[in-house]
Coordinates of C-alpha atoms in Angstrom, one line a residue:
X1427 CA 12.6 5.8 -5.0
X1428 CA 10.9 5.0 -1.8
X1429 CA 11.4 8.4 0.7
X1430 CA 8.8 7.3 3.2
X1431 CA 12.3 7.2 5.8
X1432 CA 14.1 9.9 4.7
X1433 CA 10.9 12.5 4.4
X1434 CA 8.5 11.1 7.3
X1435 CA 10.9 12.2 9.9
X1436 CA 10.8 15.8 9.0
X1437 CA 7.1 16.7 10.5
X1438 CA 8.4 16.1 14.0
X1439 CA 11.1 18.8 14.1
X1440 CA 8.5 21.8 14.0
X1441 CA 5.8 20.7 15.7
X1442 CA 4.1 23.9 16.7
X1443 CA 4.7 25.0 13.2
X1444 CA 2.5 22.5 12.0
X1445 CA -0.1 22.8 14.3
X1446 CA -0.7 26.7 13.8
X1447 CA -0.8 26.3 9.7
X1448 CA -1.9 23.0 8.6
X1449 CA -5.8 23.2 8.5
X1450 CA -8.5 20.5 9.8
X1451 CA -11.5 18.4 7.9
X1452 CA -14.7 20.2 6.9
X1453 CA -17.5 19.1 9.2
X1454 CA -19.2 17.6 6.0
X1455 CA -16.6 15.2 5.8
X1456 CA -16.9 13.9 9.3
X1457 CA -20.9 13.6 8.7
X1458 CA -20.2 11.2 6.1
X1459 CA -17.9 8.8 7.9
X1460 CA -20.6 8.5 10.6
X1461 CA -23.1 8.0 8.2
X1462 CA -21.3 4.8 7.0
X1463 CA -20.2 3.7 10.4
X1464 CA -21.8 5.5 13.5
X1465 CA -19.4 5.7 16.6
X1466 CA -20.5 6.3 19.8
X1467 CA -19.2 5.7 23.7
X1468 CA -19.4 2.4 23.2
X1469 CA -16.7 2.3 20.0
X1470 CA -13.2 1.2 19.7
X1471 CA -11.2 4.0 17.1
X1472 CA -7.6 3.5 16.0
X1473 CA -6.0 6.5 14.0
X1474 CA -3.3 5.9 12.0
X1475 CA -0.5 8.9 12.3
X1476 CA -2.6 11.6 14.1
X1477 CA 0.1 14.5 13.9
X1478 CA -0.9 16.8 15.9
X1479 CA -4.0 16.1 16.1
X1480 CA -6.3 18.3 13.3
X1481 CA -8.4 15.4 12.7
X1482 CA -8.5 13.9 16.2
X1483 CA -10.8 16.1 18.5
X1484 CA -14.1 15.5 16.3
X1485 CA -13.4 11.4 16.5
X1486 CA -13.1 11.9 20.7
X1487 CA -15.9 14.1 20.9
X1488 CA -18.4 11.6 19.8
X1489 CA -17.1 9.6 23.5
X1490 CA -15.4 6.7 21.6
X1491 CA -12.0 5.5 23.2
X1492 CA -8.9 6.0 20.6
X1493 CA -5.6 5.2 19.9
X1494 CA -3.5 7.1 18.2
X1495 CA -0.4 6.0 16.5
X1496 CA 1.8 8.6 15.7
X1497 CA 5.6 7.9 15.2
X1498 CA 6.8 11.4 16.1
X1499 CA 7.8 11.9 19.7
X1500 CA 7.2 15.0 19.8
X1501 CA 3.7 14.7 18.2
X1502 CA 3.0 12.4 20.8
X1503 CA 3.7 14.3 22.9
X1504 CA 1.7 17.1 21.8
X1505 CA -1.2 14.6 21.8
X1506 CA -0.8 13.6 25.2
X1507 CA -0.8 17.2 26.3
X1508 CA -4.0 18.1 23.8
X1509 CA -6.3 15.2 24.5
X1510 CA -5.4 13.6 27.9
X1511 CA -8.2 14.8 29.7
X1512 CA -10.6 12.4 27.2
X1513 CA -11.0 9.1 28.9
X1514 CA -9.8 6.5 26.7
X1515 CA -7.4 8.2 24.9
X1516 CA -3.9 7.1 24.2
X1517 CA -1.0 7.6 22.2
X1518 CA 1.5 4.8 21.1
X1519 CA 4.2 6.1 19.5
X1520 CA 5.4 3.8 16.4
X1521 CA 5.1 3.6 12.7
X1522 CA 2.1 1.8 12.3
X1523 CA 3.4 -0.8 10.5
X1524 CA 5.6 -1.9 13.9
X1525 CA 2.6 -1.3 16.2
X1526 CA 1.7 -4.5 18.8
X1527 CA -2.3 -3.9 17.7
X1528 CA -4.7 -6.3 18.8
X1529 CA -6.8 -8.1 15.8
X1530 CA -10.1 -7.7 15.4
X1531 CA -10.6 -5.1 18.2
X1532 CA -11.7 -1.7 16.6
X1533 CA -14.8 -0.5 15.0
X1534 CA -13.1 2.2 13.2
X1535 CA -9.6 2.9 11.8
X1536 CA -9.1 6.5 10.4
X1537 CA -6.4 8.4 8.8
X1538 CA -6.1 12.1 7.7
X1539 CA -3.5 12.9 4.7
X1540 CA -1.1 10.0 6.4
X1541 CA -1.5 6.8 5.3
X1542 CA 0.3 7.7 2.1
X1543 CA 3.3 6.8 4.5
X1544 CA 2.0 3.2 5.0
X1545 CA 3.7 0.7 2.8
X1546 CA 0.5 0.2 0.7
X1547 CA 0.3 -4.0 1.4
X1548 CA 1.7 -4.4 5.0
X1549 CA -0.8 -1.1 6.1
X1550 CA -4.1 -2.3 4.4
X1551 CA -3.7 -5.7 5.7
X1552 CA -3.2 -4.5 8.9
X1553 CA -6.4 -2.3 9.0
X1554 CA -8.3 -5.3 7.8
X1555 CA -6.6 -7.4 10.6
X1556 CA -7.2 -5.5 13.8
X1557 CA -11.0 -4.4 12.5
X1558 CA -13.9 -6.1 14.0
X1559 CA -16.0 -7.8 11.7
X1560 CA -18.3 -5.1 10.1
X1561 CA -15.8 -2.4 10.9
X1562 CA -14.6 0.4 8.7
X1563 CA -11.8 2.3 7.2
X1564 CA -11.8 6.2 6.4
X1565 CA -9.1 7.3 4.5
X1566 CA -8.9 11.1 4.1
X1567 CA -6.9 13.6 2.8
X1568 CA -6.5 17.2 2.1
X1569 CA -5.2 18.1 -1.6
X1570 CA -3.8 21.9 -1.8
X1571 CA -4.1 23.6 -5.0
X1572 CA -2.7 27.1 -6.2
X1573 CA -5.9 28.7 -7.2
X1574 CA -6.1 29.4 -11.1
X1575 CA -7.5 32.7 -10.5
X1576 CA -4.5 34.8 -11.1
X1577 CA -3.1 33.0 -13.5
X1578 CA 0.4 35.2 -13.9
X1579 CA 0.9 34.5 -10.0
X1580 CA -0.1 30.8 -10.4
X1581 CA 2.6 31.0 -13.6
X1582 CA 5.6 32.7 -11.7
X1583 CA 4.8 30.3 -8.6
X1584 CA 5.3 27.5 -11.7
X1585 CA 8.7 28.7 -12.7
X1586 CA 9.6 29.1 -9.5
X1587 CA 9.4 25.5 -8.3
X1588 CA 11.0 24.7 -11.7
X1589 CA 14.1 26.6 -10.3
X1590 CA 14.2 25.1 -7.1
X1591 CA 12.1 21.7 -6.5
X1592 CA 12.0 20.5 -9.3
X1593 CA 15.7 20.3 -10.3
X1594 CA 16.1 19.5 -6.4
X1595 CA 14.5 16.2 -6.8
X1596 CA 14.9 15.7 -11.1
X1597 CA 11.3 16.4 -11.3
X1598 CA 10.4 17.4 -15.5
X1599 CA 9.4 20.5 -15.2
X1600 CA 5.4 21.2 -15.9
X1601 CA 2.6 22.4 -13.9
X1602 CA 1.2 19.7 -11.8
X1603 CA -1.9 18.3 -12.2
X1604 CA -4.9 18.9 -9.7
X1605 CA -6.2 16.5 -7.3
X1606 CA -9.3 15.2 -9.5
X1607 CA -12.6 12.6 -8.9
X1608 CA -10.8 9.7 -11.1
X1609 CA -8.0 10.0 -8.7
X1610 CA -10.1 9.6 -5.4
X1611 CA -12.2 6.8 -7.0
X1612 CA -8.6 4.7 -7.9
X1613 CA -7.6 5.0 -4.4
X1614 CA -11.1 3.9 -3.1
X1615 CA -10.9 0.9 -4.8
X1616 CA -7.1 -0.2 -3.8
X1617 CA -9.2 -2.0 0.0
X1618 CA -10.6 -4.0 -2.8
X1619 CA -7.6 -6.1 -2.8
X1620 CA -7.5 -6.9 0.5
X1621 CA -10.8 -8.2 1.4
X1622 CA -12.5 -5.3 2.0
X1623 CA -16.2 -4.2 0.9
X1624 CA -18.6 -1.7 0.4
X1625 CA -16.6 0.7 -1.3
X1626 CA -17.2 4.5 -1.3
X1627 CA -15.6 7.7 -2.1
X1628 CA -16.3 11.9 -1.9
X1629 CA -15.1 14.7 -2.5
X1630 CA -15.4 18.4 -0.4
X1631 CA -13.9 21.4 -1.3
X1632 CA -12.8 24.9 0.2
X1633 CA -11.0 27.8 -0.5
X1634 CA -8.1 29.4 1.7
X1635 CA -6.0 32.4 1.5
X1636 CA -2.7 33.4 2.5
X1637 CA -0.2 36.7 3.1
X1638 CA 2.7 36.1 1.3
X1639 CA 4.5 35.0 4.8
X1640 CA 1.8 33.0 5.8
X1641 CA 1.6 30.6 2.2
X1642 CA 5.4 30.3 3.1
X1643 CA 4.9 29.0 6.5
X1644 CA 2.8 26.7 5.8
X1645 CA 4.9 25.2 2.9
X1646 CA 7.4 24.9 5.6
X1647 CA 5.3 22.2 7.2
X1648 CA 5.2 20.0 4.0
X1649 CA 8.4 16.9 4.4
X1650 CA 9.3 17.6 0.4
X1651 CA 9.6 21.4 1.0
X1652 CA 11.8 21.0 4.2
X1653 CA 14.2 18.2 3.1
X1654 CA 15.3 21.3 0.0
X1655 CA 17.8 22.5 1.9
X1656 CA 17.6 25.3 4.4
X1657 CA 19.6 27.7 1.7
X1658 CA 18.1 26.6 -1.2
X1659 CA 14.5 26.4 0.5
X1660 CA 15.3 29.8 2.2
X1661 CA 15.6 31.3 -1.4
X1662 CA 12.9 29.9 -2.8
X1663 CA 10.6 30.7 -0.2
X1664 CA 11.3 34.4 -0.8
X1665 CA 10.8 34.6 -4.1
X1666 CA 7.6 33.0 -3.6
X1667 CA 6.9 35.6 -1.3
X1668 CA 8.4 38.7 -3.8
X1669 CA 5.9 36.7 -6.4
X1670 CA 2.9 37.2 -4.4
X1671 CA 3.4 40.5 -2.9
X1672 CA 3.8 41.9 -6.4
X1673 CA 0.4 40.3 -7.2
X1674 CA -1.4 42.0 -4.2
X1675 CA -0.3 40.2 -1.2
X1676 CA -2.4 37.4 -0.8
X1677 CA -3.0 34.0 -2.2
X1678 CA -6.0 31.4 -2.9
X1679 CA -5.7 27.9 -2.1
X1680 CA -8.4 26.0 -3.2
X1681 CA -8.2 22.5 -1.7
X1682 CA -9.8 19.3 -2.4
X1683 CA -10.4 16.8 0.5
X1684 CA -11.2 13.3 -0.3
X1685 CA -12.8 10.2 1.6
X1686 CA -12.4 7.0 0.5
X1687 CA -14.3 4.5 2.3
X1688 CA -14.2 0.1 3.2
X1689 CA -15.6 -2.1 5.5
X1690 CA -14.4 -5.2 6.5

């Protein structure tokens, strides 16, 4: 079932929420998208739903003028408060798919753990549309991962979203598979379908940790985990929290960010 409607919506009704937990790009990964396609004062950047902005300020520091298209009002509005001061920025608020964008105009178009929310055809097309000649597309995203270390946390923290995701949404229960290379390399190569070239992919990793409170929180910023419920989502959130204060208090998060890649 297509919940891109029904889910998308939810990240702008705690916007400072999201701000304070969800966590920005490694610098590494920034290195390599200006490796493929250097941007400078003279560059045109378009991102595609910029949130509130954790993968915005190292794009506007390199002097570049960008757009940001970010459906939530209140994100934009955020945005605008964040990054008005850079000459050049702007915000237009609208799904990307409805946004008036002029063809050919932008040297790069970038989008951090977002374009997932694109229709796949209508939002590659577009990106191949409105860049110039030459131009490029960086698709990132962060992948979260409970980290194996403590396996009987990581197996309670299982059972737990058994009880109350899984059967939410008619999931079969089972532990879900990591984020893996073979993953990031089939999404590298979907551009290849609509013209685009010069395919390339990485992967960085890091590790976070977490209080119990904290990992909470920060679930609380993902659309699937707020769209529960408030009871059921309350209730499950503290037994998350009972799981990992009986297994010292804090827990890894080891994520995986990956790049894909395309030029026009």
């Amino acid at each position: 079932m297509d919940n891109r409607n029904t889910l998308g919506g939810t990240f702008d009704t705690n916007v400072s929420l999201y701000a304070r937990m969800r966590p920005g790009y490694v610098p590494a990964l920034y290195r390599a998208i200006f490796d493929y396609q250097p941007i400078d004062e003279a560059s045109r950047v378009l991102e595609v739903g910029s949130g509130s902005g954790q993968a915005t300020l190292p794009l506007l520091q390199t002097g570049c003028a960008l757009t940001a298209v970010e459906p939530g009002e209140n994100f934009s509005a955020r945005l605008e408060k964040a990054f008005g001061g850079f000459p050049g920025f702007k915000v237009i608020t609208a799904k990307f798919e409805d946004a008036a964008l002029e063809k050919n105009a932008y040297d790069l178009v970038f989008s951090a753990t977002a374009f997932h929310w694109v229709p796949e055809a209508i939002g590659y097309q577009k990106v191949y549309d409105i860049l110039k000649p030459g131009g490029a597309f960086a698709r990132f995203a962060n992948r979260p991962s409970v980290g194996r270390d403590d396996p009987a946390l990581a197996e309670e923290i299982d059972a737990l979203y058994d009880e109350y995701y899984n059967k939410h949404y008619g999931i079969r229960s089972g532990k879900k598979k990591a984020f893996a290379e073979e993953d990031a390399e089939t999404i590298s190569l979907i551009p290849e379908q609509y013209g685009f070239r010069a395919i390339q992919y990485r992967l960085f990793r890091r590790e976070r940790v977490f209080a119990a409170r904290e990992y909470t929180q920060l679930l609380g910023t993902y659309s699937d985990h707020i769209a529960l419920g408030e009871e059921n989502r309350n209730t499950f959130f503290r037994k998350i929290e009972e799981a990992i204060d009986r297994h010292g208090g804090i827990i890894v998060i080891k994520d995986t960010l990956d790049l894909e890649l395309a030029r026009k």
